[in-house]
Short mmCIF file of C-alpha atoms in Angstrom, two decimals:
data_model
loop_
_atom_site.label_atom_id
_atom_site.label_comp_id
_atom_site.label_asym_id
_atom_site.label_seq_id
_atom_site.Cartn_x
_atom_site.Cartn_y
_atom_site.Cartn_z
CA UNK A 1 397.29 -41.72 22.44
CA UNK A 2 393.82 -42.00 23.94
CA UNK A 3 394.57 -39.12 26.31
CA UNK A 4 395.84 -37.03 23.40
CA UNK A 5 392.63 -37.72 21.43
CA UNK A 6 390.58 -36.73 24.45
CA UNK A 7 392.48 -33.48 24.74
CA UNK A 8 391.81 -32.72 21.07
CA UNK A 9 388.11 -33.54 21.54
CA UNK A 10 387.87 -31.25 24.57
CA UNK A 11 389.57 -28.46 22.62
CA UNK A 12 387.12 -28.87 19.73
CA UNK A 13 384.13 -28.90 22.09
CA UNK A 14 385.46 -25.77 23.75
CA UNK A 15 385.82 -24.02 20.41
CA UNK A 16 382.26 -25.00 19.45
CA UNK A 17 380.98 -23.66 22.77
CA UNK A 18 382.75 -20.34 22.21
CA UNK A 19 381.31 -20.11 18.68
CA UNK A 20 377.84 -20.85 20.04
CA UNK A 21 378.19 -18.16 22.72
CA UNK A 22 379.34 -15.64 20.13
CA UNK A 23 376.35 -16.51 17.91
CA UNK A 24 373.95 -16.13 20.81
CA UNK A 25 375.50 -12.80 21.74
CA UNK A 26 375.28 -11.58 18.15
CA UNK A 27 371.66 -12.65 17.85
CA UNK A 28 370.88 -11.03 21.15
CA UNK A 29 372.48 -7.81 19.97
CA UNK A 30 370.55 -7.97 16.70
CA UNK A 31 367.26 -8.56 18.49
CA UNK A 32 367.93 -5.61 20.77
CA UNK A 33 368.67 -3.37 17.79
CA UNK A 34 365.47 -4.42 15.99
CA UNK A 35 363.25 -4.20 19.05
CA UNK A 36 360.25 -1.97 18.49
CA UNK A 37 358.87 -0.04 21.43
CA UNK A 38 355.12 0.54 21.21
CA UNK A 39 353.88 3.50 23.27
CA UNK A 40 351.82 2.36 26.27
CA UNK A 41 349.06 4.76 25.22
CA UNK A 42 348.40 2.64 22.11
CA UNK A 43 348.32 -0.63 24.03
CA UNK A 44 345.27 0.61 25.97
CA UNK A 45 343.35 0.92 22.66
CA UNK A 46 340.20 2.73 23.68
CA UNK A 47 338.61 2.24 20.24
CA UNK A 48 339.11 -1.54 19.91
CA UNK A 49 335.81 -2.60 21.48
CA UNK A 50 333.47 0.08 20.15
CA UNK A 51 330.08 -0.74 18.69
CA UNK A 52 330.84 0.57 15.21
CA UNK A 53 327.24 0.32 14.12
CA UNK A 54 326.75 3.68 15.80
CA UNK A 55 327.80 6.83 13.98
CA UNK A 56 331.47 7.76 13.65
CA UNK A 57 333.59 9.86 11.30
CA UNK A 58 337.03 9.09 9.89
CA UNK A 59 339.52 11.61 8.49
CA UNK A 60 342.49 10.60 6.34
CA UNK A 61 345.66 12.52 5.51
CA UNK A 62 344.89 11.82 1.82
CA UNK A 63 341.36 13.29 2.25
CA UNK A 64 339.21 10.85 0.27
CA UNK A 65 338.96 7.13 1.16
CA UNK A 66 339.82 6.29 -2.47
CA UNK A 67 343.10 8.19 -2.31
CA UNK A 68 341.97 11.23 -4.32
CA UNK A 69 343.21 14.42 -2.68
CA UNK A 70 340.20 16.63 -3.43
CA UNK A 71 338.20 18.73 -0.98
CA UNK A 72 334.56 19.64 -1.63
CA UNK A 73 333.16 23.09 -0.92
CA UNK A 74 334.95 26.43 -1.21
CA UNK A 75 337.34 28.75 0.62
CA UNK A 76 338.87 32.04 -0.47
CA UNK A 77 342.16 31.17 1.18
CA UNK A 78 343.88 34.45 0.26
CA UNK A 79 341.27 36.46 2.19
CA UNK A 80 340.20 33.84 4.75
CA UNK A 81 340.48 34.17 8.50
CA UNK A 82 343.73 32.67 9.73
CA UNK A 83 344.56 31.37 13.19
CA UNK A 84 347.85 30.06 14.60
CA UNK A 85 348.60 28.06 17.73
CA UNK A 86 351.95 27.03 19.18
CA UNK A 87 352.51 23.29 19.52
CA UNK A 88 354.60 21.18 21.88
CA UNK A 89 356.87 19.94 19.10
CA UNK A 90 357.44 19.91 15.36
CA UNK A 91 354.27 18.72 13.61
CA UNK A 92 354.35 15.85 11.12
CA UNK A 93 350.65 15.13 10.45
CA UNK A 94 347.44 17.19 10.71
CA UNK A 95 343.89 15.82 10.59
CA UNK A 96 340.46 17.37 11.07
CA UNK A 97 336.84 16.24 11.28
CA UNK A 98 333.50 17.88 12.14
CA UNK A 99 332.04 17.80 15.65
CA UNK A 100 328.98 19.21 17.38
CA UNK A 101 331.00 22.25 18.46
CA UNK A 102 332.44 22.84 14.99
CA UNK A 103 335.49 20.71 14.33
CA UNK A 104 338.30 18.81 16.02
CA UNK A 105 341.88 19.11 14.82
CA UNK A 106 344.56 16.56 15.70
CA UNK A 107 348.30 17.08 15.26
CA UNK A 108 350.91 14.32 15.45
CA UNK A 109 354.46 15.46 16.20
CA UNK A 110 357.62 13.98 14.74
CA UNK A 111 358.17 12.03 17.99
CA UNK A 112 354.65 10.54 17.94
CA UNK A 113 353.10 12.84 20.56
CA UNK A 114 349.52 13.87 19.75
CA UNK A 115 347.71 17.13 20.51
CA UNK A 116 344.04 17.88 19.78
CA UNK A 117 341.97 21.05 19.64
CA UNK A 118 338.30 21.96 19.52
CA UNK A 119 337.80 24.66 16.91
CA UNK A 120 334.65 26.76 17.18
CA UNK A 121 333.79 30.40 16.37
CA UNK A 122 337.39 31.12 15.40
CA UNK A 123 338.84 29.84 18.68
CA UNK A 124 341.08 26.84 19.32
CA UNK A 125 340.93 25.12 22.69
CA UNK A 126 343.03 22.13 23.69
CA UNK A 127 341.10 18.89 24.25
CA UNK A 128 341.94 15.33 25.22
CA UNK A 129 342.62 12.69 22.59
CA UNK A 130 343.32 8.98 22.83
CA UNK A 131 345.99 7.75 22.45
CA UNK A 132 348.14 10.75 23.35
CA UNK A 133 351.16 9.18 21.64
CA UNK A 134 351.66 6.84 18.69
CA UNK A 135 354.74 5.25 17.17
CA UNK A 136 356.81 7.96 15.49
CA UNK A 137 356.88 6.10 12.14
CA UNK A 138 353.12 5.53 11.95
CA UNK A 139 350.66 7.53 9.83
CA UNK A 140 347.41 8.39 11.65
CA UNK A 141 343.67 8.30 10.96
CA UNK A 142 341.40 10.55 13.04
CA UNK A 143 338.11 9.12 14.30
CA UNK A 144 335.36 11.18 15.94
CA UNK A 145 332.77 9.18 17.90
CA UNK A 146 330.28 10.75 20.30
CA UNK A 147 332.24 13.99 19.80
CA UNK A 148 335.39 12.40 21.22
CA UNK A 149 338.57 12.20 19.14
CA UNK A 150 340.64 9.05 18.73
CA UNK A 151 343.71 8.28 16.64
CA UNK A 152 343.67 4.99 14.77
CA UNK A 153 347.27 3.84 14.63
CA UNK A 154 349.08 0.49 14.55
CA UNK A 155 350.76 -1.22 17.47
CA UNK A 156 348.36 -3.59 19.27
CA UNK A 157 347.89 -6.50 16.85
CA UNK A 158 351.36 -6.84 15.28
CA UNK A 159 350.41 -4.47 12.50
CA UNK A 160 352.90 -2.88 10.14
CA UNK A 161 353.95 0.34 11.84
CA UNK A 162 354.28 2.07 8.46
CA UNK A 163 350.59 1.85 7.59
CA UNK A 164 347.37 2.42 9.52
CA UNK A 165 344.15 0.48 10.19
CA UNK A 166 340.81 1.33 8.63
CA UNK A 167 337.28 0.56 9.79
CA UNK A 168 334.46 -0.66 7.56
CA UNK A 169 331.34 1.23 8.63
CA UNK A 170 328.79 -1.37 7.50
CA UNK A 171 330.30 -4.25 9.47
CA UNK A 172 332.44 -2.65 12.16
CA UNK A 173 335.45 -4.66 11.00
CA UNK A 174 338.90 -3.25 11.58
CA UNK A 175 341.25 -4.01 8.67
CA UNK A 176 345.02 -3.65 8.69
CA UNK A 177 348.31 -4.90 7.25
CA UNK A 178 350.24 -7.00 9.73
CA UNK A 179 354.02 -7.15 10.01
CA UNK A 180 354.19 -10.21 7.72
CA UNK A 181 352.29 -8.49 4.89
CA UNK A 182 348.96 -10.21 5.52
CA UNK A 183 345.67 -8.31 5.29
CA UNK A 184 343.79 -8.96 8.53
CA UNK A 185 340.13 -8.40 9.43
CA UNK A 186 339.09 -8.15 13.09
CA UNK A 187 335.79 -7.57 14.88
CA UNK A 188 336.40 -6.29 18.42
CA UNK A 189 338.93 -8.69 19.93
CA UNK A 190 338.52 -11.53 17.40
CA UNK A 191 340.26 -12.15 14.09
CA UNK A 192 337.64 -12.63 11.37
CA UNK A 193 339.71 -13.26 8.23
CA UNK A 194 343.30 -13.16 6.99
CA UNK A 195 344.74 -13.02 3.46
CA UNK A 196 348.37 -13.53 2.44
CA UNK A 197 348.44 -10.59 0.03
CA UNK A 198 352.14 -9.75 0.60
CA UNK A 199 351.31 -6.08 1.14
CA UNK A 200 353.74 -3.22 0.80
CA UNK A 201 354.69 -2.40 4.44
CA UNK A 202 353.68 1.26 4.04
CA UNK A 203 350.68 0.72 1.76
CA UNK A 204 347.53 2.72 2.43
CA UNK A 205 344.23 0.82 2.36
CA UNK A 206 341.86 2.55 -0.06
CA UNK A 207 338.08 2.03 0.09
CA UNK A 208 335.33 2.53 -2.50
CA UNK A 209 331.60 3.09 -2.05
CA UNK A 210 331.01 -0.69 -1.75
CA UNK A 211 333.76 -1.00 0.86
CA UNK A 212 336.05 -2.89 -1.45
CA UNK A 213 339.68 -2.43 -0.48
CA UNK A 214 342.56 -1.69 -2.86
CA UNK A 215 346.22 -1.78 -1.85
CA UNK A 216 349.72 -2.09 -3.26
CA UNK A 217 351.32 -5.53 -2.91
CA UNK A 218 354.33 -7.56 -4.01
CA UNK A 219 357.23 -5.67 -2.37
CA UNK A 220 360.34 -5.54 -4.55
CA UNK A 221 363.71 -3.80 -4.44
CA UNK A 222 364.12 -4.03 -8.20
CA UNK A 223 364.10 -0.23 -8.51
CA UNK A 224 366.12 1.28 -5.68
CA UNK A 225 365.28 4.95 -6.02
CA UNK A 226 364.45 5.30 -2.33
CA UNK A 227 362.70 8.66 -2.63
CA UNK A 228 359.70 7.67 -0.50
CA UNK A 229 361.27 6.42 2.70
CA UNK A 230 362.85 3.16 1.54
CA UNK A 231 363.89 1.30 -1.60
CA UNK A 232 360.88 -1.07 -1.50
CA UNK A 233 358.20 -0.55 -4.15
CA UNK A 234 355.20 -2.58 -5.33
CA UNK A 235 355.02 -5.11 -8.15
CA UNK A 236 351.26 -5.70 -7.95
CA UNK A 237 347.90 -4.17 -7.01
CA UNK A 238 345.27 -6.16 -5.09
CA UNK A 239 341.52 -5.61 -4.80
CA UNK A 240 339.57 -7.28 -1.97
CA UNK A 241 335.78 -7.62 -1.75
CA UNK A 242 334.62 -7.24 1.85
CA UNK A 243 330.86 -7.85 1.55
CA UNK A 244 329.84 -10.97 3.48
CA UNK A 245 332.86 -13.26 3.54
CA UNK A 246 335.87 -11.24 2.31
CA UNK A 247 337.74 -12.53 -0.73
CA UNK A 248 340.52 -11.43 -3.06
CA UNK A 249 338.77 -10.43 -6.28
CA UNK A 250 341.74 -9.31 -8.40
CA UNK A 251 345.52 -9.20 -8.38
CA UNK A 252 347.03 -6.96 -11.05
CA UNK A 253 350.64 -7.77 -11.83
CA UNK A 254 352.77 -4.84 -12.96
CA UNK A 255 354.56 -5.39 -16.31
CA UNK A 256 358.11 -6.69 -15.97
CA UNK A 257 360.77 -4.08 -15.34
CA UNK A 258 358.32 -1.58 -13.85
CA UNK A 259 357.32 -0.94 -10.24
CA UNK A 260 354.63 1.20 -8.67
CA UNK A 261 356.56 4.07 -7.10
CA UNK A 262 354.21 5.21 -4.38
CA UNK A 263 352.26 4.01 -1.35
CA UNK A 264 348.75 4.19 -2.83
CA UNK A 265 347.06 4.67 -6.20
CA UNK A 266 344.25 7.10 -6.89
CA UNK A 267 341.16 4.92 -7.38
CA UNK A 268 338.47 7.02 -9.03
CA UNK A 269 336.35 7.42 -12.16
CA UNK A 270 338.67 9.34 -14.46
CA UNK A 271 336.49 9.43 -17.60
CA UNK A 272 333.05 9.66 -15.94
CA UNK A 273 331.82 6.35 -17.37
CA UNK A 274 330.67 5.01 -14.00
CA UNK A 275 333.65 2.69 -13.50
CA UNK A 276 336.68 3.37 -11.35
CA UNK A 277 340.15 3.46 -12.81
CA UNK A 278 343.44 2.91 -10.96
CA UNK A 279 346.03 5.63 -11.49
CA UNK A 280 349.64 4.98 -10.45
CA UNK A 281 353.17 6.11 -11.16
CA UNK A 282 355.16 3.32 -12.84
CA UNK A 283 358.95 3.64 -12.75
CA UNK A 284 361.99 1.81 -14.03
CA UNK A 285 365.72 2.49 -14.23
CA UNK A 286 365.80 3.11 -17.99
CA UNK A 287 362.85 5.35 -18.91
CA UNK A 288 362.06 6.71 -15.45
CA UNK A 289 358.53 7.49 -14.23
CA UNK A 290 355.22 7.81 -16.06
CA UNK A 291 351.56 7.99 -15.08
CA UNK A 292 349.55 4.90 -16.01
CA UNK A 293 345.81 4.20 -15.93
CA UNK A 294 344.63 0.62 -15.28
CA UNK A 295 341.07 -0.62 -15.44
CA UNK A 296 339.97 -2.96 -12.67
CA UNK A 297 340.63 -5.97 -14.89
CA UNK A 298 344.30 -5.06 -14.93
CA UNK A 299 344.50 -3.67 -18.46
CA UNK A 300 346.59 -0.57 -19.14
CA UNK A 301 344.11 1.75 -20.84
CA UNK A 302 346.26 4.89 -20.99
CA UNK A 303 349.72 6.09 -20.07
CA UNK A 304 351.66 9.31 -20.19
CA UNK A 305 355.18 10.35 -21.15
CA UNK A 306 358.12 9.02 -19.15
CA UNK A 307 360.83 11.19 -17.64
CA UNK A 308 363.42 9.88 -20.11
CA UNK A 309 365.84 8.60 -17.50
CA UNK A 310 365.65 6.65 -14.28
CA UNK A 311 365.45 7.97 -10.72
CA UNK A 312 363.18 10.89 -11.55
CA UNK A 313 359.77 10.66 -9.91
CA UNK A 314 356.26 11.79 -10.81
CA UNK A 315 353.88 12.39 -7.90
CA UNK A 316 350.22 11.92 -8.85
CA UNK A 317 348.25 14.32 -6.64
CA UNK A 318 344.58 14.49 -7.58
CA UNK A 319 341.91 13.96 -10.23
CA UNK A 320 339.21 16.62 -10.56
CA UNK A 321 337.43 18.88 -13.08
CA UNK A 322 340.44 21.19 -13.30
CA UNK A 323 340.20 22.06 -17.01
CA UNK A 324 339.07 25.50 -18.23
CA UNK A 325 335.67 24.06 -19.19
CA UNK A 326 335.44 21.63 -16.30
CA UNK A 327 337.28 18.78 -18.01
CA UNK A 328 338.45 16.00 -15.73
CA UNK A 329 342.24 16.21 -15.42
CA UNK A 330 345.03 14.55 -13.50
CA UNK A 331 347.45 16.86 -11.76
CA UNK A 332 350.91 15.67 -10.78
CA UNK A 333 354.27 17.15 -9.85
CA UNK A 334 357.22 16.07 -11.96
CA UNK A 335 360.50 15.80 -10.00
CA UNK A 336 359.14 17.55 -6.88
CA UNK A 337 362.59 17.50 -5.26
CA UNK A 338 364.42 19.29 -8.09
CA UNK A 339 362.59 22.19 -9.73
CA UNK A 340 359.18 20.52 -9.47
CA UNK A 341 356.81 21.02 -12.41
CA UNK A 342 353.04 20.96 -11.84
CA UNK A 343 351.50 19.15 -14.83
CA UNK A 344 347.86 18.91 -15.93
CA UNK A 345 346.92 15.79 -17.94
CA UNK A 346 343.94 14.77 -20.04
CA UNK A 347 343.01 11.26 -21.13
CA UNK A 348 342.82 11.12 -24.96
CA UNK A 349 342.49 7.70 -26.59
CA UNK A 350 345.15 5.49 -25.05
CA UNK A 351 347.32 8.43 -23.99
CA UNK A 352 347.62 10.75 -21.03
CA UNK A 353 348.64 14.08 -22.56
CA UNK A 354 350.19 16.96 -20.65
CA UNK A 355 348.13 19.98 -21.70
CA UNK A 356 349.88 22.63 -19.59
CA UNK A 357 352.44 22.94 -16.81
CA UNK A 358 354.27 25.36 -14.51
CA UNK A 359 357.63 24.95 -12.78
CA UNK A 360 358.82 25.93 -9.31
CA UNK A 361 356.70 23.80 -6.96
CA UNK A 362 357.13 20.80 -4.67
CA UNK A 363 354.59 18.33 -3.29
CA UNK A 364 357.00 16.13 -1.35
CA UNK A 365 360.09 16.12 0.85
CA UNK A 366 362.72 13.62 -0.28
CA UNK A 367 362.74 10.48 1.85
CA UNK A 368 359.36 11.15 3.46
CA UNK A 369 356.29 8.89 3.43
CA UNK A 370 354.07 11.99 3.53
CA UNK A 371 352.62 12.14 0.00
CA UNK A 372 349.77 14.45 1.01
CA UNK A 373 351.29 17.94 0.70
CA UNK A 374 349.09 19.10 -2.21
CA UNK A 375 345.39 18.88 -3.10
CA UNK A 376 342.64 20.13 -5.40
CA UNK A 377 339.67 22.30 -4.43
CA UNK A 378 337.99 25.68 -4.93
CA UNK A 379 340.45 27.99 -3.18
CA UNK A 380 339.12 31.34 -4.44
CA UNK A 381 335.33 30.73 -4.34
CA UNK A 382 334.92 31.16 -8.10
CA UNK A 383 333.20 27.75 -8.55
CA UNK A 384 336.25 26.46 -10.46
CA UNK A 385 338.76 24.06 -8.97
CA UNK A 386 342.42 24.85 -8.44
CA UNK A 387 345.48 23.14 -6.98
CA UNK A 388 347.03 24.11 -3.65
CA UNK A 389 350.73 23.21 -3.61
CA UNK A 390 353.89 24.42 -1.82
CA UNK A 391 356.61 26.33 -3.59
CA UNK A 392 359.95 24.61 -3.97
CA UNK A 393 361.24 26.10 -0.68
CA UNK A 394 358.10 24.99 1.24
CA UNK A 395 357.87 28.49 2.76
CA UNK A 396 354.82 29.45 0.69
CA UNK A 397 351.65 27.83 -0.60
CA UNK A 398 350.36 28.66 -4.08
CA UNK A 399 346.92 28.35 -5.66
CA UNK A 400 347.26 27.33 -9.32
CA UNK A 401 344.42 27.38 -11.86
CA UNK A 402 344.39 25.88 -15.34
CA UNK A 403 342.97 28.65 -17.52
CA UNK A 404 342.38 28.67 -21.28
CA UNK A 405 346.00 29.12 -22.28
CA UNK A 406 348.21 28.62 -19.22
CA UNK A 407 348.56 27.87 -15.53
CA UNK A 408 347.64 30.98 -13.57
CA UNK A 409 348.92 31.74 -10.07
CA UNK A 410 345.77 32.81 -8.24
CA UNK A 411 347.24 33.30 -4.78
CA UNK A 412 350.45 33.00 -2.75
CA UNK A 413 350.33 32.42 1.00
CA UNK A 414 353.52 33.04 2.97
CA UNK A 415 354.21 30.76 5.93
CA UNK A 416 356.03 31.53 9.18
CA UNK A 417 358.08 28.33 8.85
CA UNK A 418 358.56 25.61 6.25
CA UNK A 419 355.69 23.20 5.65
CA UNK A 420 356.34 20.03 7.69
CA UNK A 421 352.98 18.22 7.43
CA UNK A 422 350.33 17.14 4.98
CA UNK A 423 347.69 19.72 4.01
CA UNK A 424 344.52 18.87 5.94
CA UNK A 425 341.04 19.93 4.85
CA UNK A 426 337.65 19.71 6.49
CA UNK A 427 334.15 20.37 5.11
CA UNK A 428 331.49 22.33 6.95
CA UNK A 429 327.75 21.92 6.37
CA UNK A 430 327.52 25.39 4.76
CA UNK A 431 329.58 24.22 1.75
CA UNK A 432 332.67 25.87 3.17
CA UNK A 433 335.88 24.12 4.15
CA UNK A 434 338.89 24.87 6.31
CA UNK A 435 342.55 24.17 5.55
CA UNK A 436 345.17 23.29 8.16
CA UNK A 437 348.92 22.71 8.09
CA UNK A 438 351.84 22.45 10.48
CA UNK A 439 355.14 24.30 10.04
CA UNK A 440 358.67 23.62 11.21
CA UNK A 441 358.55 26.38 13.83
CA UNK A 442 356.09 24.24 15.86
CA UNK A 443 352.93 26.03 14.74
CA UNK A 444 349.50 24.82 13.59
CA UNK A 445 347.85 27.10 11.00
CA UNK A 446 344.15 27.03 10.08
CA UNK A 447 342.44 29.06 7.35
CA UNK A 448 338.65 29.16 7.55
#
């Protein structure tokens, strides 16, 4: 009997051992599948120990640090000089910033490889950039320091690979979202502060003139549209003061049932009263998407019409004096993936009213985290601002102007391939700007 019991015990122990080995093997397989390879070029991090109290320039894919896609200056894009250069792969992001020679343009390919060019007197010449490769999922920021280009990208401090770091000029602090959703402040090699903000993994960190930071927080899968790269959207907005000792100054909770469908608000003064508003797209499964204006206290001060049904998106693009008499207006693209309609809004009372619109355009590719394919600026040098946006097929760019009674097509620019990047813009000192894009046939285009 005792021997029989021992045999049973040995059998049970053997079964447990097999189960344990299977569990270890499964976990090992899972870890291997989730392993993230960071390019060695990022691990060297040439910019980590800079003295940031010396002059540097940052360029964002969304143009303005507050998320407003507006370029200052002017360019008659229809009649501008145009240059093309073949790239080593299909471009995904384009960035540009001024330099002593003229400007530096950086292009990130869909595999994370980076190319850079000096642009001067109408000529593009290849130049070195560090790092020469970033993680393929990461959005870039271009930094120019001492006329040398650098890409700020995540990968050295356990950052979220779907966002990018920023640098606060006044203090030299690097700020980023880490892979747990914390907001982290570093100075050179030391961590300075950390806040458990529960950030959206792909949130962009917006900055105002006082170096306050605004970002989307509270990830939720309550609304699984999945149009912007994943089914995770934000349920809150957080503002952080960075002067002196950083602190969380405000958390704005989104009303129940709604989510912020986007990766960043536009944080600007919509009604010219001296205070910034927060403009987002709120979405839910019943009424769909609508534009909403919050004040910084978290109050909804205006909202626009919804799409009437769920899983139809509105893409807020820019806020600028786009009206016929210079009125401040919001421009968005309704359902950019299916017959996209460019809409111009005005804030009247507690409403955002669509005052005019035009169909046939697209500011986004379904499933992409690139929300920077349209912008506002003076694209015909008439001192009025227009919108530059791709057509639905992404094989042309159009300049649209809100005139007295309609939306007027001012210009159409045919492309040699489909638009595959954001639209980059860079200001020159002579009040001119240049526009750059990448196309699917591995070409960088610049109009200047």
